[in-house]
Short mmCIF file of C-alpha atoms and ligand atoms in Angstrom, two decimals:
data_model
loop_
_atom_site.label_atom_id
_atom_site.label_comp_id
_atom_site.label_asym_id
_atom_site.label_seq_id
_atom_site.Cartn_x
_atom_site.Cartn_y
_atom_site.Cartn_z
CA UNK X 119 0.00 0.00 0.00
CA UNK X 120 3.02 2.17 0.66
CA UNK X 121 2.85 3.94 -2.97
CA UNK X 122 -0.78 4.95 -2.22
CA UNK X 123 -2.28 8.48 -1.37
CA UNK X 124 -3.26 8.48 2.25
CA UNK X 125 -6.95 8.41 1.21
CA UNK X 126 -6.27 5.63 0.07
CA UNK X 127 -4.45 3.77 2.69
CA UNK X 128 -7.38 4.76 5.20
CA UNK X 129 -9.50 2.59 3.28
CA UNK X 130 -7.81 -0.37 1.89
CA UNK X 131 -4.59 -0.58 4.23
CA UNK X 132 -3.93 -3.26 6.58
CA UNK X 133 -5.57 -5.76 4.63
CA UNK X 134 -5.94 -6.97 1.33
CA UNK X 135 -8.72 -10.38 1.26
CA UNK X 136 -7.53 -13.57 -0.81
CA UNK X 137 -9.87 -15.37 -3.27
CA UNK X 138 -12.83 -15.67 -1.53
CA UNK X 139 -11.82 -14.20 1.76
CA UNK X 140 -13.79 -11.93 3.50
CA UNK X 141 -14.29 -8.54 2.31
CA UNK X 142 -14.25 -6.68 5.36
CA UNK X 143 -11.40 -7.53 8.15
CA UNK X 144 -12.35 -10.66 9.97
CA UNK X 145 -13.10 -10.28 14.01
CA UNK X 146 -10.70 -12.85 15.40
CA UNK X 147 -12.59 -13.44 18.69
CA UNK X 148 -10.09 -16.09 20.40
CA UNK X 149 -7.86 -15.84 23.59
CA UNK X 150 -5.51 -18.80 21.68
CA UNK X 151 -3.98 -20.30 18.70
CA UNK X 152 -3.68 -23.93 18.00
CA UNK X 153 -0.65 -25.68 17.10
CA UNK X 154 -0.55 -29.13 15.94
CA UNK X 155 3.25 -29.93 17.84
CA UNK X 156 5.33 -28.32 21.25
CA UNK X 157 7.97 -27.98 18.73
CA UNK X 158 5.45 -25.60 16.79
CA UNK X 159 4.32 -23.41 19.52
CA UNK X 160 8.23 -23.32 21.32
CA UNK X 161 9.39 -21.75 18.10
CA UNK X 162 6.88 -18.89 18.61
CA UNK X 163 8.33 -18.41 22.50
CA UNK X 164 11.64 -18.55 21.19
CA UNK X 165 10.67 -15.29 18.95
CA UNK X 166 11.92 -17.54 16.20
CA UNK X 167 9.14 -17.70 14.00
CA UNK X 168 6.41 -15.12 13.74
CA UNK X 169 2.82 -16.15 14.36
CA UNK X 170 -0.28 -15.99 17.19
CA UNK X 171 -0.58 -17.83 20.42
CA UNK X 172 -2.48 -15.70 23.19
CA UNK X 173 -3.83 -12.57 22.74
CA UNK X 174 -2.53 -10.60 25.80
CA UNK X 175 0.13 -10.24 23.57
CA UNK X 176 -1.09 -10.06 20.22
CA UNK X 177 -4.19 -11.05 17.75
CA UNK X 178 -4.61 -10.83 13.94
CA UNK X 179 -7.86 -8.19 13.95
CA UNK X 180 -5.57 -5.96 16.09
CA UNK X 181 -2.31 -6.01 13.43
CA UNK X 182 -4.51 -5.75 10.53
CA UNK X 183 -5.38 -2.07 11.78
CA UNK X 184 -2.08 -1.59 13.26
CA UNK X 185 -0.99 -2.28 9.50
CA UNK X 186 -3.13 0.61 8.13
CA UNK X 187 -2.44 3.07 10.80
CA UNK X 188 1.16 2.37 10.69
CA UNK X 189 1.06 2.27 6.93
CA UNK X 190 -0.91 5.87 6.70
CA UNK X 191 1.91 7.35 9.21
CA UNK X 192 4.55 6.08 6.86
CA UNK X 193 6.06 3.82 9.90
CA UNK X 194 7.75 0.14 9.99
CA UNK X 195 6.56 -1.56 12.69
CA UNK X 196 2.91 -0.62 14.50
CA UNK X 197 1.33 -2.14 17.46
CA UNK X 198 -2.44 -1.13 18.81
CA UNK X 199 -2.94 -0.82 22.81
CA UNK X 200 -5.94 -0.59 24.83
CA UNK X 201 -5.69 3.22 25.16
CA UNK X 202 -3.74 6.44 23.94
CA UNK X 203 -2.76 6.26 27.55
CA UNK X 204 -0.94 2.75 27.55
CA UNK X 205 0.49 3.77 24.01
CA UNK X 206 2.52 6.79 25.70
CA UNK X 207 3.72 4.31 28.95
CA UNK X 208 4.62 1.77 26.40
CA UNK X 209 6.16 3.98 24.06
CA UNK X 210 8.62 5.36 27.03
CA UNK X 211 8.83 2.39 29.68
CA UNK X 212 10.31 0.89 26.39
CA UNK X 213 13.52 1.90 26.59
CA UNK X 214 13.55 4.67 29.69
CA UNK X 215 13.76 2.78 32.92
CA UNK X 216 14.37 3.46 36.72
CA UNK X 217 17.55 6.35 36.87
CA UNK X 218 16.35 7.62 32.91
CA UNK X 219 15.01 11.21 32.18
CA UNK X 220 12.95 12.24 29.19
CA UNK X 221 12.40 15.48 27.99
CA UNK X 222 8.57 16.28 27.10
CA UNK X 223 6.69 19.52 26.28
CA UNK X 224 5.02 21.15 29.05
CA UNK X 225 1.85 21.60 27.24
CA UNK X 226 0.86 17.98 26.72
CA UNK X 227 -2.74 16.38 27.06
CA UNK X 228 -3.48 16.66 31.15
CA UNK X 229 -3.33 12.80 31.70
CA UNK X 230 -0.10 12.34 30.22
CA UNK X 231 1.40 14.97 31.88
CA UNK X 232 -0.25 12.95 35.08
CA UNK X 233 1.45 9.94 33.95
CA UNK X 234 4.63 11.32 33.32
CA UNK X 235 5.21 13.57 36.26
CA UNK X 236 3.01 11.75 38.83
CA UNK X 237 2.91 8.27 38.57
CA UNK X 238 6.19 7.19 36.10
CA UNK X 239 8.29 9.77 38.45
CA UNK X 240 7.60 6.66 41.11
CA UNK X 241 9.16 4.66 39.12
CA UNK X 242 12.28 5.79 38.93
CA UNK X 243 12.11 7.98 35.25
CA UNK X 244 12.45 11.60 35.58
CA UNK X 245 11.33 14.46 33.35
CA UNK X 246 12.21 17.83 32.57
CA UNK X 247 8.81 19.96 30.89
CA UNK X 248 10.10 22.84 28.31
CA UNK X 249 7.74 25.18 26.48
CA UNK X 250 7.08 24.16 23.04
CA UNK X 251 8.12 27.53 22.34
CA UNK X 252 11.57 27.02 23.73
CA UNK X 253 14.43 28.29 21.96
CA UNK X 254 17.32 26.03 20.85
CA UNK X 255 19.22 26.79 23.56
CA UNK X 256 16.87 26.51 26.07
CA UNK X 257 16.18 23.15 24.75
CA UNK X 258 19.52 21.51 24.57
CA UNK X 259 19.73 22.73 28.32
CA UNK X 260 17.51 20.28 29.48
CA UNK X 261 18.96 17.37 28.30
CA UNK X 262 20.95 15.03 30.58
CA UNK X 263 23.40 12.32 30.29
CA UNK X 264 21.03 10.03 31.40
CA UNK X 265 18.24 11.03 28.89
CA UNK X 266 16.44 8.65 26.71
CA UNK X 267 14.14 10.44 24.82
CA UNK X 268 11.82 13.75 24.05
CA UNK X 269 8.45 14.10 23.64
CA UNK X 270 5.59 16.39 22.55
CA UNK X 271 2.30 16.50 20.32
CA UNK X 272 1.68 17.19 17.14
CA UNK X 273 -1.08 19.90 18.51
CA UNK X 274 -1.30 19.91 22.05
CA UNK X 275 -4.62 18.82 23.97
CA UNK X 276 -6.25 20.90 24.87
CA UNK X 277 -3.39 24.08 24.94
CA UNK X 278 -3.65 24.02 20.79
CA UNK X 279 -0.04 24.74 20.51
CA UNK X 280 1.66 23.47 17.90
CA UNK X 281 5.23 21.57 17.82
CA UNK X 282 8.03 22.57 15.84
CA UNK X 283 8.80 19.39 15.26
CA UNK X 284 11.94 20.00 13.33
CA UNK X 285 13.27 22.04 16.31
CA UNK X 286 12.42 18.99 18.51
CA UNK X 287 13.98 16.22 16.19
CA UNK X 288 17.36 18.36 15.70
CA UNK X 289 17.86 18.35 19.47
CA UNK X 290 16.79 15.37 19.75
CA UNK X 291 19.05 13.73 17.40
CA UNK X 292 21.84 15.50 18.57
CA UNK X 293 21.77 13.75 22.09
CA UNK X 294 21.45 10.39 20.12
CA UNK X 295 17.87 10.07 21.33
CA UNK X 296 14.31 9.53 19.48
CA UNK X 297 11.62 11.85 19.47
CA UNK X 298 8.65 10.60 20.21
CA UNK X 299 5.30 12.65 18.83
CA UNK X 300 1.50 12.12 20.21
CA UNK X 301 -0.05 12.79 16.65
CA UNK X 302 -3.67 12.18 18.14
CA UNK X 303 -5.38 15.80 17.47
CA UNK X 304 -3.36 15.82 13.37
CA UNK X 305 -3.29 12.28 12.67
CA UNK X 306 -1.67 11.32 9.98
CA UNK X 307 -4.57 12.45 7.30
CA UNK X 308 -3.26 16.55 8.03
CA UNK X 309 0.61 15.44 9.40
CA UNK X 310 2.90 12.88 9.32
CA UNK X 311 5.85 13.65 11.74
CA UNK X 312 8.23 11.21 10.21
CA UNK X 313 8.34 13.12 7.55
CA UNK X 314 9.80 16.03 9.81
CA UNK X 315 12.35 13.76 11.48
CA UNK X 316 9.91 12.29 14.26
CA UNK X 317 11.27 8.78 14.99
CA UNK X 318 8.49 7.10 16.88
CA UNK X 319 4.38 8.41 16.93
CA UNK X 320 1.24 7.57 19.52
CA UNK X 321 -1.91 7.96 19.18
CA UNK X 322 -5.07 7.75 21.31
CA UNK X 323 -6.96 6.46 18.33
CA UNK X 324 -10.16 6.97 21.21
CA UNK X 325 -9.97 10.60 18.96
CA UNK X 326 -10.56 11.03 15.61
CA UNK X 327 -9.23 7.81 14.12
CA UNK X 328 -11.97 6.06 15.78
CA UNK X 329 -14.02 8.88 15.83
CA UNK X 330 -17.73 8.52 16.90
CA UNK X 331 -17.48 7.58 20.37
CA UNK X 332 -17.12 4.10 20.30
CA UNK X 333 -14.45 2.93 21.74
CA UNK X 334 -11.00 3.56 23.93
CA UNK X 335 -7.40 2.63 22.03
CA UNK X 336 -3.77 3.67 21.43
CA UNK X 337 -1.26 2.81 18.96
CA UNK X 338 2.54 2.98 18.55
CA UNK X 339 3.99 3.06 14.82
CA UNK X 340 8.04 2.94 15.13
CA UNK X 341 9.77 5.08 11.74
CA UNK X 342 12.26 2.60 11.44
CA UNK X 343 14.40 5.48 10.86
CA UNK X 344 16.21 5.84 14.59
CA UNK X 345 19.53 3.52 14.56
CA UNK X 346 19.69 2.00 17.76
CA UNK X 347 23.28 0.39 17.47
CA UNK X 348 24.79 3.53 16.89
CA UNK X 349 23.49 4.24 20.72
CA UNK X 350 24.36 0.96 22.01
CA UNK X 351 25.17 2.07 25.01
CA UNK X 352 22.10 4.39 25.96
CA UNK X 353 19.69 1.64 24.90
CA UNK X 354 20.44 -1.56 26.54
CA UNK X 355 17.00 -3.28 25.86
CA UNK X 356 17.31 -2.98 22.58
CA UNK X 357 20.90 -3.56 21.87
CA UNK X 358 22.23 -6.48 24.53
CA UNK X 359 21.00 -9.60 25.08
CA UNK X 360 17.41 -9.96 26.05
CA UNK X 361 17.66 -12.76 29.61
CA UNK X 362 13.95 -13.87 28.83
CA UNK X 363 13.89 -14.62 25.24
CA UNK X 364 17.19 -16.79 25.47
CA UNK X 365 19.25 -14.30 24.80
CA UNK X 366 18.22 -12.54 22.02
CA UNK X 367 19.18 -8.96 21.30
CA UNK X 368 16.44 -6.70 19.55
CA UNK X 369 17.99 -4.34 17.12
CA UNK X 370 19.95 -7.17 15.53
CA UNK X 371 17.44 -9.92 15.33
CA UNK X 372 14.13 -7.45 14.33
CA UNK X 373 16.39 -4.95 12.28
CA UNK X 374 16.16 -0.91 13.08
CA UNK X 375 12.50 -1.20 11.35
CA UNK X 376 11.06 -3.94 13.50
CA UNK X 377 13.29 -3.64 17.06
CA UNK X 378 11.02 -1.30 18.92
CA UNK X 379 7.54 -2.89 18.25
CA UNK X 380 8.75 -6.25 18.98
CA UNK X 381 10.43 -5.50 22.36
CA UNK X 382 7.25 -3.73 23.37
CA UNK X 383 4.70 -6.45 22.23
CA UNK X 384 7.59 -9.54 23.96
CA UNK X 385 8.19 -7.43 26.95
CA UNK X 386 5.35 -4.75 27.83
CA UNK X 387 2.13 -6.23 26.25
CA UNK X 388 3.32 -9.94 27.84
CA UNK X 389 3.96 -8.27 31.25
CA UNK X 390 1.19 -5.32 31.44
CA UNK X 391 -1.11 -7.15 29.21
CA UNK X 392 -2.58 -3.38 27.64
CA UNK X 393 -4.20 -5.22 24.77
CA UNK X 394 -7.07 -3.87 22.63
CA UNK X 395 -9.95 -6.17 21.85
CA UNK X 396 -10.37 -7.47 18.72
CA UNK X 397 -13.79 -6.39 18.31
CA UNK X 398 -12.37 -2.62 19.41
CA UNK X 399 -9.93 -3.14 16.83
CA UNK X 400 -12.77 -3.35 14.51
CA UNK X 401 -15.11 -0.62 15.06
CA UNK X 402 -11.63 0.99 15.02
CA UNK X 403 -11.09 0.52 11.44
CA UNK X 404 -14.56 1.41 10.55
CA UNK X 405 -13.82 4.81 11.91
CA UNK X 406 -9.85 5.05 9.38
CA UNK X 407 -11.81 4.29 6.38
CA UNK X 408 -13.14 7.63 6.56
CA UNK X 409 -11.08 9.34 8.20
CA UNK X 410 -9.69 10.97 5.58
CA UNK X 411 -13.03 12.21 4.69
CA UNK X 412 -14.07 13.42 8.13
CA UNK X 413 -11.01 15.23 9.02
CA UNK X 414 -10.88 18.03 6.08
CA UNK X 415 -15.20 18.44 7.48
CA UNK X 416 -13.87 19.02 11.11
CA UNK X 417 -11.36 21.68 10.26
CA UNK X 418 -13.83 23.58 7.82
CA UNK X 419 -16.69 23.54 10.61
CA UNK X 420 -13.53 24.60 13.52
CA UNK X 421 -12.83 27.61 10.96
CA UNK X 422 -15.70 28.67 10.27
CA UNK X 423 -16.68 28.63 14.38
CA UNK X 424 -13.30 30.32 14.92
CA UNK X 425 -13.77 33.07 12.56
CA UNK X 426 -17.93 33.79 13.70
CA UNK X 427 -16.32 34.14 17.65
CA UNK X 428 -13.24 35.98 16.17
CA UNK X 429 -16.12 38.70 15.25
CA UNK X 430 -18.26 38.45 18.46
CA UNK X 431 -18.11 41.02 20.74
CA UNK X 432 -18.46 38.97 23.83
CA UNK X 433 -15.91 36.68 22.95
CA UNK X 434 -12.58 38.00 24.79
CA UNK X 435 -10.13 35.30 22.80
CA UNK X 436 -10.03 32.66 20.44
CA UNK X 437 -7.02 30.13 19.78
CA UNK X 438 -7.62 27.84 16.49
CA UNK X 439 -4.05 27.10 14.76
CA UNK X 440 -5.57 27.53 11.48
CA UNK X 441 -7.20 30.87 11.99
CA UNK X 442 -4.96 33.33 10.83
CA UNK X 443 -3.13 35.56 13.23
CA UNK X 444 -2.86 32.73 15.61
CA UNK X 445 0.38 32.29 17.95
CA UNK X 446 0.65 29.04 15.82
CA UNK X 447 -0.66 29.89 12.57
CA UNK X 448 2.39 29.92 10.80
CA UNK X 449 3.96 26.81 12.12
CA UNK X 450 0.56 25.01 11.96
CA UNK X 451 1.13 26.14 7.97
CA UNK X 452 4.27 24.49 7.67
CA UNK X 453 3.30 21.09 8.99
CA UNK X 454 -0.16 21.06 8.33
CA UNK X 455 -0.86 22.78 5.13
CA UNK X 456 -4.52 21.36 4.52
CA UNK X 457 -5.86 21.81 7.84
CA UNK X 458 -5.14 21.41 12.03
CA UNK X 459 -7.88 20.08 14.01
CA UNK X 460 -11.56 20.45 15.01
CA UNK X 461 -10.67 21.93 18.16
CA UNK X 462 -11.22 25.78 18.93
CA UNK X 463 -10.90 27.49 22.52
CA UNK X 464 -12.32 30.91 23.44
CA UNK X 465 -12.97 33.18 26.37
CA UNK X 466 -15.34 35.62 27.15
CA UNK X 467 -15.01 39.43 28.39
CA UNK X 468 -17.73 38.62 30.72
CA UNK X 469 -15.29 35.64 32.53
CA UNK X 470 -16.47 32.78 34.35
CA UNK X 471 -20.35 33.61 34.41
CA UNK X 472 -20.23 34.49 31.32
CA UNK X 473 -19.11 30.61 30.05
CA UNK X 474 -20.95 29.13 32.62
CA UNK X 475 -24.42 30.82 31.25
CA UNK X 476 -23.35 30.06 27.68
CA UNK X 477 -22.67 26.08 28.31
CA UNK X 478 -26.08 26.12 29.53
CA UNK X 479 -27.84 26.91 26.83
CA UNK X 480 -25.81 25.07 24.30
CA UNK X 481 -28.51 22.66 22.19
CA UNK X 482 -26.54 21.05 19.63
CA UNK X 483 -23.42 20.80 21.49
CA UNK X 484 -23.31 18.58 24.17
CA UNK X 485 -21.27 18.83 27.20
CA UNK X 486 -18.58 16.08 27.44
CA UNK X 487 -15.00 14.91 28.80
CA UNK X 488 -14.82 13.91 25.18
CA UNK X 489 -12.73 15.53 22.19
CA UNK X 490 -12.39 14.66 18.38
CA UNK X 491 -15.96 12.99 17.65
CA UNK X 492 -18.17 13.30 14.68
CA UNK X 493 -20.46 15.13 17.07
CA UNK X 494 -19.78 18.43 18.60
CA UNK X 495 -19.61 18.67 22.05
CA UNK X 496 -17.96 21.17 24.40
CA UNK X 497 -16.08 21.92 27.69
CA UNK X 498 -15.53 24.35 30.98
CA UNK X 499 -12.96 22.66 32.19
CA UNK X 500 -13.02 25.35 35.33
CA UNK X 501 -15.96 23.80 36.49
CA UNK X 502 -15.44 20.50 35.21
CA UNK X 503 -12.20 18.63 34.28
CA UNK X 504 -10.22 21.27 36.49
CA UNK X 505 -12.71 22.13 39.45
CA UNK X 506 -10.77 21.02 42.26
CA UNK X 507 -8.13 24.40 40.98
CA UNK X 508 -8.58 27.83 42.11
CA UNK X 509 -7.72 30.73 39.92
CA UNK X 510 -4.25 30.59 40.28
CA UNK X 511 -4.00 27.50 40.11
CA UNK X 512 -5.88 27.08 36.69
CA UNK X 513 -3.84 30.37 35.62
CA UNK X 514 -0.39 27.94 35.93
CA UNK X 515 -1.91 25.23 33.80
CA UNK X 516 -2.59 27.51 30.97
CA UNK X 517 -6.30 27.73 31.62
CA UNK X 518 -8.63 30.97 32.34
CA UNK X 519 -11.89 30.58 34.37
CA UNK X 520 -13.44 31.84 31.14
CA UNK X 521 -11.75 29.11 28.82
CA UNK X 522 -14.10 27.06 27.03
CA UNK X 523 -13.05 24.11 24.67
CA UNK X 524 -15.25 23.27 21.73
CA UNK X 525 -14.77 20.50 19.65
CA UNK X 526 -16.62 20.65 16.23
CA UNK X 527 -18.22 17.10 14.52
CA UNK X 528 -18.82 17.01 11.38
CA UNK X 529 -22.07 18.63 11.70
CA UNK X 530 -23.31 21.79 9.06
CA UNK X 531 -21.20 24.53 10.29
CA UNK X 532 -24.52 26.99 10.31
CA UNK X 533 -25.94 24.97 12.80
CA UNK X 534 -23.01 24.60 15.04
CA UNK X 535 -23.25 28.72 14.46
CA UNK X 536 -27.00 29.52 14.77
CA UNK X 537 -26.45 27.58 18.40
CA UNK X 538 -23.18 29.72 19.65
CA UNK X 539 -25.12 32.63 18.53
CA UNK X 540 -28.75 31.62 20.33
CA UNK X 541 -26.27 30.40 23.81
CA UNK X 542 -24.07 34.14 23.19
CA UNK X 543 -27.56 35.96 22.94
CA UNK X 544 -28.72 34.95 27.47
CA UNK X 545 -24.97 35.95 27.84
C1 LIG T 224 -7.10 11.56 24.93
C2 LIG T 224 -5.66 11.70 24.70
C3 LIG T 224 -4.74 10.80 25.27
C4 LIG T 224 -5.19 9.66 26.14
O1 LIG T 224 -5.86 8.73 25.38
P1 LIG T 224 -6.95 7.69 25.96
O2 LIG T 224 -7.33 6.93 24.74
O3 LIG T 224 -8.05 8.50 26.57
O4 LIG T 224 -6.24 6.86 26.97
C5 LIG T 224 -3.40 10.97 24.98
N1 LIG T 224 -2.98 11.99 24.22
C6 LIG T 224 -3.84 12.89 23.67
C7 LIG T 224 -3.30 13.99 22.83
C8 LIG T 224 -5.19 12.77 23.90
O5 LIG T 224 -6.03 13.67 23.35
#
């Protein structure tokens, strides 16, 4: 498929049906395999042959669409996980262990900042936050000896701002570590970060890639492009012998394309078990053979929202990446020529009243936790997601008492308007 256009790949990758196979990908709804000797099935422990014996680690439904994602990001290697969450754990725990640091964006999506600076802090893996807006300097400053690798997102949930992901990769590559980029709020239909020098990409597919609400995922796709070896030393679990797989050593059995997926599906999925069901995995693929359809619909409808509150006179901000004289217009340009996401923020001169009498009486838009979904829906996060803060503390995560997040579907746009306007009217 890799010659394709991506429109393409969102509906055919993954899987192309033999003579009379089924047209659609086939659920495969089975915990096991069966093997007709020991000899058979020890080959498959051994990591010497390739093939299916328990899904905890791994099931045919799940690498079909781990196929087509990984084929639409332009990746070697791609493995699906039970949620964006375990796909950003995997995707570090993989080769930054107890006495590591990582350097990550300060702006990332809420729960993976959680993750990173709460709960992987206990085990042992540090991190230093930078502003995506860092300058070079500023950035190569943070890194440490000990550092295994950087991470950001594409655009940042829900902060908007936009990586330079060139910036990122140089510094990056210059401490012979991988950058690793959350490409949830893009995906791959507006950017492909390995294109840009991004080695290794996650998504929550819960997001667009599924897209109406369905169900919870993640995914890893690997570039193939970072060379392990010539880090030997900084990446031990890829490069020296692996104790419980008889000895065998990643990067030269798997290859620089196949290394990092395999050591996470052996190691993490057999230990933590962060699978994805098959029948997920499924409704998961119904959602990428549109997605390329859906996405450009999303970013017209966030436009055309952006530029209506742009003109409102109660509205005291707005922050859309593709609305022109954004912070991030110009980068979001550069990397995303045919469109950002469906997310718009805003504020309101009237402050926190003021967005707590407009949420209620939203019609269309419904009030949700939820981002990136075929139907609109909107938060306050002051008095929702982020209640427990007070001012000041909302102020230091980059969050007004104003600030509301709206997330366009794929709705008409005039609707999504005529209801701002009727819910701006009892402001
Ligand atoms: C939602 C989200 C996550 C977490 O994904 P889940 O599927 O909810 O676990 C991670 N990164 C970004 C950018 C997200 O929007």
């Amino acid at each position: 498929m890799s010659d394709y256009k991506i429109s393409t790949k969102c509906v055919q990758g993954g899987y192309t049906p033999g003579n009379g196979e089924p047209r659609q990908i086939p659920i495969i709804q089975s915990t096991t395999f069966k093997y007709a000797t020991s000899e058979d099935m020890g080959k498959l422990f051994d990591l010497e042959a390739s093939g299916y014996f328990y899904t905890r680690l791994q099931n045919p439904t799940n690498d079909m669409v781990a196929a087509k994602i990984c084929d639409m990001e332009g990746g070697t290697a791609a493995m699906l996980t039970s949620s964006g969450q375990a796909a950003n754990f995997y995707a570090i725990f993989n080769i930054a262990n107890c006495g590591d640091h990582v350097v990550a964006s300060s702006t990332i999506y809420g729960g993976t900042y959680n993750l990173f600076h709460v709960t992987m802090r206990k085990m042992g893996i540090d991190f230093t936050f930078v502003s995506p807006d860092c300058t070079e300097e500023e950035l190569n400053a943070a890194f440490r000896l000990n550092t295994k690798a950087v991470f950001g997102e594409t655009i940042a949930n829900p902060a908007l701002t936009v990586l330079d992901i060139e910036k990122f990769a140089k510094a990056a590559h210059s401490h012979g570590v991988p950058l690793i980029i959350d490409n949830t709020f893009a995906t791959p239909v507006n950017c492909r970060p390995f294109e840009w020098g991004c080695d290794i990409v996650t998504h929550s597919t819960t997001k667009y890639m599924d897209g109406h609400g369905a169900g919870v995922g993640g995914c890893i796709v690997d570039s193939g492009k970072f060379d392990w070896m010539a880090h030997k030393e900084k990446f031990p679990g890829l490069t020296t012998p692996d104790d419980s797989y008889h000895g065998i050593t990643y990067a030269e059995k798997f290859g620089q394309g196949g290394a990092f997926i395999t050591k996470a599906t052996a190691q993490l999925m057999r230990d933590f078990g962060s699978i994805q069901s098959p029948q997920n995995a499924f409704l998961l693929n119904l959602g990428l053979e549109s997605l390329h359809v859906r996405m450009p619909r999303h970013c017209e409808n966030a436009l055309a929202v952006a530029q209506y509150l742009k003109a409102n006179p109660k509205i005291s901000f707005v922050t859309y990446p593709g609305l022109e004289g954004d912070k991030y217009y110009d980068l979001a340009q550069k990397y995303m020529p045919n469109g950002t996401c469906g997310v718009v923020s805003f504020g309101f001169k009237g402050g926190r009243g003021a967005a707590e009498t407009f949420m209620k009486h939203l019609r269309l838009a419904a009030i949700e936790t939820h981002v990136a979904d075929a139907r609109t829906c909107t938060l306050h996060p002051a008095s929702a997601t982020h209640r427990q803060m007070n001012d000041e503390e909302l102020a230091a995560a980059g969050i007004t008492p104003d600030l509301v997040r709206f997330s366009c579907g794929i709705e008409d746009a005039a609707d999504l308007i005529a209801d701002i306007e009727q819910a701006l009217a009892q402001v």
